[in-house]
Tab-separated table of C-alpha atoms in Angstrom:
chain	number	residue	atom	x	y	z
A	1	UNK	CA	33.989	108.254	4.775
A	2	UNK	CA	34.675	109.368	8.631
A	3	UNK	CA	37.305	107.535	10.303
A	4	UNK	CA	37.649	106.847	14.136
A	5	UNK	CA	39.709	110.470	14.645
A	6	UNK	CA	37.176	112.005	12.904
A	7	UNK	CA	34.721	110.583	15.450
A	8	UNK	CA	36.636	111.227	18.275
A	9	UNK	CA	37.132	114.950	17.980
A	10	UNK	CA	33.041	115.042	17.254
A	11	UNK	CA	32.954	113.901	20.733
A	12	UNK	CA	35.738	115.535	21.819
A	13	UNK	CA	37.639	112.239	23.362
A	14	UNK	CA	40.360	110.313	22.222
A	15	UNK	CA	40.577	107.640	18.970
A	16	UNK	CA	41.717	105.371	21.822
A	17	UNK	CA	39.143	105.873	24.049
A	18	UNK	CA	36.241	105.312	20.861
A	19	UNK	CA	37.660	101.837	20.568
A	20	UNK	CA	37.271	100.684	23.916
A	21	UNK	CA	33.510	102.561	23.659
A	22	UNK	CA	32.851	100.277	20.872
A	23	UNK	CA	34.015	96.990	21.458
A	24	UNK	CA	33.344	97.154	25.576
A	25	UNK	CA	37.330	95.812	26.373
A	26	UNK	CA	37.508	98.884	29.191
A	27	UNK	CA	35.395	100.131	31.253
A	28	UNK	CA	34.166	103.581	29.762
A	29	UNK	CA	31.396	106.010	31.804
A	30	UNK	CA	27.893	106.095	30.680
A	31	UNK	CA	28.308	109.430	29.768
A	32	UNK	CA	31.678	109.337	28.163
A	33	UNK	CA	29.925	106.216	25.795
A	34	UNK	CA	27.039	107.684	24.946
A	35	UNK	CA	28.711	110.619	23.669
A	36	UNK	CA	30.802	108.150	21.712
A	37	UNK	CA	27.479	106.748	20.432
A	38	UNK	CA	25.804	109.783	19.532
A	39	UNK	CA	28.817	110.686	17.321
A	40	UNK	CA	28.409	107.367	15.426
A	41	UNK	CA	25.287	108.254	14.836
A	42	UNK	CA	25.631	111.468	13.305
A	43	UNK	CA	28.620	110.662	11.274
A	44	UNK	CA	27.365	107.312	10.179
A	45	UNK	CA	30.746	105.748	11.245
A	46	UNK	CA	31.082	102.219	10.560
A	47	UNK	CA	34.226	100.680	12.056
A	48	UNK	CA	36.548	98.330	9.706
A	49	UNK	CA	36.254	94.909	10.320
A	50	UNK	CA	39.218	93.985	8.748
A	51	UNK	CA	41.091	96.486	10.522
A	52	UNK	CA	39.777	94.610	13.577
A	53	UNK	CA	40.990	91.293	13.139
A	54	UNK	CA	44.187	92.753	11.505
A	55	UNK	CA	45.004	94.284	14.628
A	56	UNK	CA	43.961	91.131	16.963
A	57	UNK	CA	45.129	88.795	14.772
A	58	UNK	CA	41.852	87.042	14.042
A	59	UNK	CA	39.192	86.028	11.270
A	60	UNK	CA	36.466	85.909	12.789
A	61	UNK	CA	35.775	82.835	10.661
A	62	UNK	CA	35.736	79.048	11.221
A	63	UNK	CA	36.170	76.370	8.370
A	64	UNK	CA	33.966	73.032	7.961
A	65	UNK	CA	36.357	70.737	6.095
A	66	UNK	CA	34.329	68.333	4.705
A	67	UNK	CA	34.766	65.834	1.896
A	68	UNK	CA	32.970	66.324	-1.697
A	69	UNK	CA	29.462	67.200	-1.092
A	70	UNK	CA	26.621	65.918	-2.765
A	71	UNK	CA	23.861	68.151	-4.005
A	72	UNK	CA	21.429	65.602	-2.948
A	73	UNK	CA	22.156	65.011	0.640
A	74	UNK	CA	19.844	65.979	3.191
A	75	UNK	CA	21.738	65.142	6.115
A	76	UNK	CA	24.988	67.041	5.188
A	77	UNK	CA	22.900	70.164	5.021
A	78	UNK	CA	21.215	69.226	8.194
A	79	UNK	CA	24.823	69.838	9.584
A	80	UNK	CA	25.676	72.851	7.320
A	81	UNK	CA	22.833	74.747	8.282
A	82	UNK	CA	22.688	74.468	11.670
A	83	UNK	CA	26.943	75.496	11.804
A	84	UNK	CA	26.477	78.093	10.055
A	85	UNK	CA	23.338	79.436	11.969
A	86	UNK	CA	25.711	78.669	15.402
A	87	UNK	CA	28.837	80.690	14.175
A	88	UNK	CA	27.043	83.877	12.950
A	89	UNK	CA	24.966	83.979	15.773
A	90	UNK	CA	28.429	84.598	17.804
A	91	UNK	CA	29.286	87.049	15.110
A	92	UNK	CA	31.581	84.542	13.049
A	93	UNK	CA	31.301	83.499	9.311
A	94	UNK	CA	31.935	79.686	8.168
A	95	UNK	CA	33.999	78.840	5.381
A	96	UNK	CA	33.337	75.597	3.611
A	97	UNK	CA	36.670	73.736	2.533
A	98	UNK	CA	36.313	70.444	0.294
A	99	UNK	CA	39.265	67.613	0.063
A	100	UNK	CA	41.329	69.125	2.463
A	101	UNK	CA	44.797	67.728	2.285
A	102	UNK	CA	46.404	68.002	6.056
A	103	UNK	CA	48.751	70.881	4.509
A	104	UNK	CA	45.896	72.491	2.945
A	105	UNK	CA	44.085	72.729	6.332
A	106	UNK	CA	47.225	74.006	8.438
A	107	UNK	CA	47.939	76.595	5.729
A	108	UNK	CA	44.431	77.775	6.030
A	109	UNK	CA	45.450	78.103	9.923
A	110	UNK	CA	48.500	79.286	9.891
A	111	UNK	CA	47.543	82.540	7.196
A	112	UNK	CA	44.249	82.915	9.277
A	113	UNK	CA	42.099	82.466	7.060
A	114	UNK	CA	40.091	80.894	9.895
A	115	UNK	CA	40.389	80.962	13.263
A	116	UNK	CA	39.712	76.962	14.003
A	117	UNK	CA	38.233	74.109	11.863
A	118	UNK	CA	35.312	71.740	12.166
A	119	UNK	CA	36.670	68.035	10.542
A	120	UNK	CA	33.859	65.506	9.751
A	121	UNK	CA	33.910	62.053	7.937
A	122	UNK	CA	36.964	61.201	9.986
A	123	UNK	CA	38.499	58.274	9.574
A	124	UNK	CA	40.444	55.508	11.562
A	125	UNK	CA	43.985	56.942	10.504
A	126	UNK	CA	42.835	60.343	9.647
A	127	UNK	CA	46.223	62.709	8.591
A	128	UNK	CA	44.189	66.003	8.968
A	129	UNK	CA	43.958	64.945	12.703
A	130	UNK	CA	47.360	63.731	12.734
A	131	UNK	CA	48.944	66.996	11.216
A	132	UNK	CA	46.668	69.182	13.877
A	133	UNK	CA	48.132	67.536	17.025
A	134	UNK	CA	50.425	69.266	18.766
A	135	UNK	CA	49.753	72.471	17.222
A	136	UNK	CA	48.637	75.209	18.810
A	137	UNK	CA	45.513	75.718	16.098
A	138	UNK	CA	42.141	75.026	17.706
A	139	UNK	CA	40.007	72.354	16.009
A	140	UNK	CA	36.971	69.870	17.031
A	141	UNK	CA	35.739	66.846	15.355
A	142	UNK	CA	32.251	65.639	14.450
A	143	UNK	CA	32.956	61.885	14.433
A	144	UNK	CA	35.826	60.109	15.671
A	145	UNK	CA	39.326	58.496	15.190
A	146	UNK	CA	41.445	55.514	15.997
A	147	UNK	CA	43.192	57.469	18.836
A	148	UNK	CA	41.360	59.852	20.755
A	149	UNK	CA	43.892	60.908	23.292
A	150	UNK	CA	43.273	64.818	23.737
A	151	UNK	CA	40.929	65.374	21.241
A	152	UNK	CA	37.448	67.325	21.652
A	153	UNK	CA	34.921	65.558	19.857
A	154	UNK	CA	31.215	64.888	19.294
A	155	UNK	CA	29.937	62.228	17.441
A	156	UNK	CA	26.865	60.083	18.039
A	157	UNK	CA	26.068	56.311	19.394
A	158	UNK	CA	26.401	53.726	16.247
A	159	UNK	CA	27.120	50.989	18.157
A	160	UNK	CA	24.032	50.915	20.034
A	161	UNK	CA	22.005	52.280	17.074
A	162	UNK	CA	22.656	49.195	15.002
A	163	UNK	CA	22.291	47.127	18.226
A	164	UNK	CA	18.709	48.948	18.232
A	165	UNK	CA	17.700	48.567	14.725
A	166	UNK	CA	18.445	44.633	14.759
A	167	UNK	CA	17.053	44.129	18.232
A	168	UNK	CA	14.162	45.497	17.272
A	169	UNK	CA	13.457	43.370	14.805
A	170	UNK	CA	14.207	40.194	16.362
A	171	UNK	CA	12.064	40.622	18.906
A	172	UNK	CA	9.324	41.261	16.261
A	173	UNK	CA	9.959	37.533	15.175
A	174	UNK	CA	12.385	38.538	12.223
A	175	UNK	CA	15.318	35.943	11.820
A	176	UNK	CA	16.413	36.209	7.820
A	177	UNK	CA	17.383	39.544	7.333
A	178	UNK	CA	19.302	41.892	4.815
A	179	UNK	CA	21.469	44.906	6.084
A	180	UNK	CA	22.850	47.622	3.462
A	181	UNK	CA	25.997	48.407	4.484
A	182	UNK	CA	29.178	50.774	3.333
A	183	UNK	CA	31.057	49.259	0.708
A	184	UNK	CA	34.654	48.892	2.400
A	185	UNK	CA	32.825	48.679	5.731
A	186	UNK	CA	34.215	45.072	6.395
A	187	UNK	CA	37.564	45.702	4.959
A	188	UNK	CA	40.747	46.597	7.377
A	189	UNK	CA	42.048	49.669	5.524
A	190	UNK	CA	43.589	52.546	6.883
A	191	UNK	CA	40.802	55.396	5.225
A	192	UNK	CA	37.827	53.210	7.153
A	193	UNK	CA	35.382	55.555	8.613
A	194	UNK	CA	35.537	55.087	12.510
A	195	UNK	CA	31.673	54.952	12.620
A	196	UNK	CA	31.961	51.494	10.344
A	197	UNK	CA	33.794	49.855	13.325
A	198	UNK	CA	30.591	51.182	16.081
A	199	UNK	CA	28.271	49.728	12.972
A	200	UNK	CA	29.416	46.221	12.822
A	201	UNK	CA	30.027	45.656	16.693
A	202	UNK	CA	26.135	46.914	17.107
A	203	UNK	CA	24.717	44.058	14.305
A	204	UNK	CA	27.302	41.493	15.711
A	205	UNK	CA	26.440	41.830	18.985
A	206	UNK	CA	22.258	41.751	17.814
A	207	UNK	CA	23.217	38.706	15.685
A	208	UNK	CA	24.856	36.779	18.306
A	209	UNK	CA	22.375	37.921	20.889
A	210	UNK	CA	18.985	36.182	18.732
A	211	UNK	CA	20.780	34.097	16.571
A	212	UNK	CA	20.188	36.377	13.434
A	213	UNK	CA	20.748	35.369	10.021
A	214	UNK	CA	21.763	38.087	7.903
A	215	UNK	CA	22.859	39.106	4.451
A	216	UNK	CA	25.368	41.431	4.349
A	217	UNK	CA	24.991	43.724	0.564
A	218	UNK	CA	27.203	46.349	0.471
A	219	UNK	CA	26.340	50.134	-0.857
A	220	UNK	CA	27.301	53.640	-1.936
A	221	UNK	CA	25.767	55.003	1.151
A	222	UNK	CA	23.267	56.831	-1.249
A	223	UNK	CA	19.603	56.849	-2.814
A	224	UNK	CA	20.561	55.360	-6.002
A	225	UNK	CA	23.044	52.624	-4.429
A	226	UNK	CA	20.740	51.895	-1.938
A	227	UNK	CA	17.927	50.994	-4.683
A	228	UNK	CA	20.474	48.560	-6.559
A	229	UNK	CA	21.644	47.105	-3.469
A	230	UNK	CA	18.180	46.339	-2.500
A	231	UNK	CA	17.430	45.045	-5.329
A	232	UNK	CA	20.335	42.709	-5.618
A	233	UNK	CA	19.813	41.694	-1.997
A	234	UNK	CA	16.451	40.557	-2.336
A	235	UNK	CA	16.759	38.361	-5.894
A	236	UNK	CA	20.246	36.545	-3.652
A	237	UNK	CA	17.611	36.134	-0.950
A	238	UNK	CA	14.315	36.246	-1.260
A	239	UNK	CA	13.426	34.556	1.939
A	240	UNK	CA	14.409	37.667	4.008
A	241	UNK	CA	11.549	39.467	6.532
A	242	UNK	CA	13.352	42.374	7.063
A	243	UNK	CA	16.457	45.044	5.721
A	244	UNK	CA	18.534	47.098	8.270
A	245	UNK	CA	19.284	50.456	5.828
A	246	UNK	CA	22.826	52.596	6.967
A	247	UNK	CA	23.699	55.653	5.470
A	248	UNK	CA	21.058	56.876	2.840
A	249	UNK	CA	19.892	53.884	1.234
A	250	UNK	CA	16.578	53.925	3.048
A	251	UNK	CA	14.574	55.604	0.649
A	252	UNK	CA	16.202	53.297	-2.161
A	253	UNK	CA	15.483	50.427	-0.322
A	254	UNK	CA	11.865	51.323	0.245
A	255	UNK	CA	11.757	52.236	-3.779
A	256	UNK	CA	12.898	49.069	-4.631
A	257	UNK	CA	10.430	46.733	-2.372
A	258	UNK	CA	7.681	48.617	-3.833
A	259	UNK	CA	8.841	47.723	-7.869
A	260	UNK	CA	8.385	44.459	-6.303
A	261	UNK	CA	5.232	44.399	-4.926
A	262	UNK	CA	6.284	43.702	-1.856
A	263	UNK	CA	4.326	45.957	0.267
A	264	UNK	CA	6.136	47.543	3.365
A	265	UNK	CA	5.866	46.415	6.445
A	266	UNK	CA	3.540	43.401	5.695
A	267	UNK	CA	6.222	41.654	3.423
A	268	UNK	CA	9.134	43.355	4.110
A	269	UNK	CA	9.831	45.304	7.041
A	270	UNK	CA	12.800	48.491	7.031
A	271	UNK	CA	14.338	49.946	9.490
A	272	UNK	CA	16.762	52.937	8.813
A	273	UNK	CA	19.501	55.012	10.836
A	274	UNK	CA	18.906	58.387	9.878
A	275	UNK	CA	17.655	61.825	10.455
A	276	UNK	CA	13.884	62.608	11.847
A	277	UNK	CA	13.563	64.882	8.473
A	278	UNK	CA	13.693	62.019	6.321
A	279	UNK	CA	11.574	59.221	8.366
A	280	UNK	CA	8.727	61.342	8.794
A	281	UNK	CA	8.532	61.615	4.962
A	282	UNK	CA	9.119	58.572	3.642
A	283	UNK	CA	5.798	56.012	2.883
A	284	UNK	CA	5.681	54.664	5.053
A	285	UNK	CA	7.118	56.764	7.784
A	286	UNK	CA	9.957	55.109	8.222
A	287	UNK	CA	10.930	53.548	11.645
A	288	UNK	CA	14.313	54.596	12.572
A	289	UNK	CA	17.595	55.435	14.778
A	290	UNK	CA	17.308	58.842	14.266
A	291	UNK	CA	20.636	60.656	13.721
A	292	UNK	CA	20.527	64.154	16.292
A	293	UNK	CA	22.486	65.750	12.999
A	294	UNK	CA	21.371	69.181	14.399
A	295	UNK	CA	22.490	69.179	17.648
A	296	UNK	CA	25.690	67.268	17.272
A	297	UNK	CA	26.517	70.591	14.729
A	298	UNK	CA	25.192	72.804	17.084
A	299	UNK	CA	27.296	71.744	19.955
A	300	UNK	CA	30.518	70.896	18.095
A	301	UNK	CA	30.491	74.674	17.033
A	302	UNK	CA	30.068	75.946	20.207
A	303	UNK	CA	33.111	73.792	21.242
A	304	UNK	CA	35.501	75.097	18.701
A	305	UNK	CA	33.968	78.700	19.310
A	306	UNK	CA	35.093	78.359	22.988
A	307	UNK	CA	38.707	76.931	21.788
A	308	UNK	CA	39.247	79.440	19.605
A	309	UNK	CA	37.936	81.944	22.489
A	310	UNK	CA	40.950	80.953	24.550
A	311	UNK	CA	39.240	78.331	26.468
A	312	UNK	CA	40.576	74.665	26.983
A	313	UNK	CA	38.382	71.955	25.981
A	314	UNK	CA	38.798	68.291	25.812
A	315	UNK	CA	35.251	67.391	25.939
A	316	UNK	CA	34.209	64.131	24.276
A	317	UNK	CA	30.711	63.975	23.722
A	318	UNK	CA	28.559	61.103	22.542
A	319	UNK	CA	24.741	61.561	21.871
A	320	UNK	CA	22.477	58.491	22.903
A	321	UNK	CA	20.608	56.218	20.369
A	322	UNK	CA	17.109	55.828	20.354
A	323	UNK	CA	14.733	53.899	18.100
A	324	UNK	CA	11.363	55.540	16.991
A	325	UNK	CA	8.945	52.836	16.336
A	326	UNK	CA	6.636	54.635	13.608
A	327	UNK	CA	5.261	52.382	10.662
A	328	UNK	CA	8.095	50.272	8.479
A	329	UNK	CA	8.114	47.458	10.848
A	330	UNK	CA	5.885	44.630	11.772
A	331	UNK	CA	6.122	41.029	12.714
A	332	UNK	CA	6.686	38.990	9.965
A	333	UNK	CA	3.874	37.283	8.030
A	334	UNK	CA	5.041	33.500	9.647
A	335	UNK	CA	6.620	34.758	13.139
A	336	UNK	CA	9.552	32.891	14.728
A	337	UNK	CA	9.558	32.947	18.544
A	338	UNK	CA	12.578	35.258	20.097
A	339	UNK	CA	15.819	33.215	20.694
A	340	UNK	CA	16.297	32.748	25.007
């Protein structure tokens, strides 16, 4: 296998002088390069990428630390996909890291194994975050935390989305209604999921605003869950119009109206926070908060990418909420006029 020397005495320059040809860090003549290139060619040199980041101390590599992921979930993938696509395209891999403790992540730092990390399902008192401040080991989170002082983040609008959902609905005429929420969502514990505090100030502020009545049922924030939870939520009260689905219940929620013959939106209307992918399948299309999963990935890479390039970055950035009215929702079969 030819090594550097042996391609620079085919062109009849120094080793030194090949490496700065190759990765572009000097200035090197057109002619001087091209000579360098030609002798690639014909030796079919291929320079060691190892030996690279050996010698600038560097992976090349980011990590995702994520919790357990389920086969099943659409929108994690949404997130995987579109990080990985972000960090190869600038020449990087991405390692995936499950149940991270905080030492776990800093010793995948410190023996550069990766270069900077990607945290998401943060919570309120998150100890990966904790362990990362102060250190000089790039990092960026998608969500956020109790204390955001310094951080670089992107995460997206709950507060308003809720707000959305349950406005919508209550200016349909809808004033019983069901919302699926986390289990642990109302409870003050330390390993709460910031976006369960945005959640509940967006319905609050909905129910004070029309005078909502609504039955809280909590959930696994999955399919499955989301079908018992319906279920349970409509035999406790059957005289709700309308459910408000978080997480991934939706398409649970929409199985379990249907066992009951309660057609969707004429008996029951849904409304989901979610990703486009999913509400455009669902039957009925499902009318939604639609979760920018995609873009929030694509930019939170780019963010770490330009930490771990050197750069400073303290950007916090927080998509906008927006309800798409497609075909779950309707005015309820007996409409109530809108609270003043």
């Amino acid at each position: 296998m030819p090594t550097i020397k042996d391609v620079a005495a085919h062109a009849g320059v120094s080793a030194s002088t090949v490496h700065y040809a190759l990765n572009g860090k000097r200035s090197i003549s057109p002619e001087v390069r091209q000579r360098v290139l030609d002798a690639v060619q014909a030796l079919d040199y291929s320079a060691s990428a190892v030996a690279q980041r050996l010698r600038e101390h560097r992976s090349y590599s980011l990590g995702l630390i994520a919790p357990e992921l389920p086969a099943s979930d659409a929108a994690m993938m949404e997130i995987l996909t579109a990080t990985a696509a972000t960090t190869s395209a600038a020449d990087h891999t991405l390692g995936i890291y499950l149940n991270q403790t905080p030492d776990q992540v800093l010793g995948l730092l410190r023996a550069q194994h990766v270069d900077g990390v990607l945290l998401i399902e943060t919570t309120h008192h998150d100890p990966r975050i904790e362990a990362l401040r102060g250190t000089p080991h790039p990092f960026v989170l998608i969500g956020q935390t109790g204390d955001m002082t310094g951080l670089t983040t992107v995460d997206f609008d709950f507060e308003q989305a809720f707000y959305l959902a349950f406005d919508h609905l209550a200016r349909l005429g809808h004033r019983h209604l069901g919302f699926i929420v986390p289990y642990g969502a109302t409870d003050d514990q330390p390993q709460r999921k910031e976006n369960w505090y945005a959640t509940l100030r967006g319905y609050r502020r909905a129910q004070q605003e029309h005078d909502l009545h609504v039955e809280l049922e909590p959930a696994v924030l999955n399919i499955e869950d989301g079908h018992r939870a319906a279920l349970r939520l409509t035999a406790r009260a059957p005289q709700i119009t309308a459910i408000v689905a978080s997480g991934h219940t939706q398409v649970g929620v929409l199985r379990a109206l249907y066992s009951q013959g309660r057609r969707v939106p004429d008996d029951c209307s849904v409304v989901g926070v979610t990703t486009a992918q999913i509400a455009e399948w669902t039957i009925p299309r499902l009318t939604s908060v639609d979760l920018p999963l995609r873009e929030m990935s694509v930019t939170a890479s780019e963010l770490l990418l330009r930490k771990v390039g050197g750069e400073t970055v303290t950007e916090q950035v927080l998509f906008p909420a927006r309800l798409i009215d497609r075909e779950s929702t309707a005015p309820p079969r007996t409409a109530q006029p809108e609270s003043t």
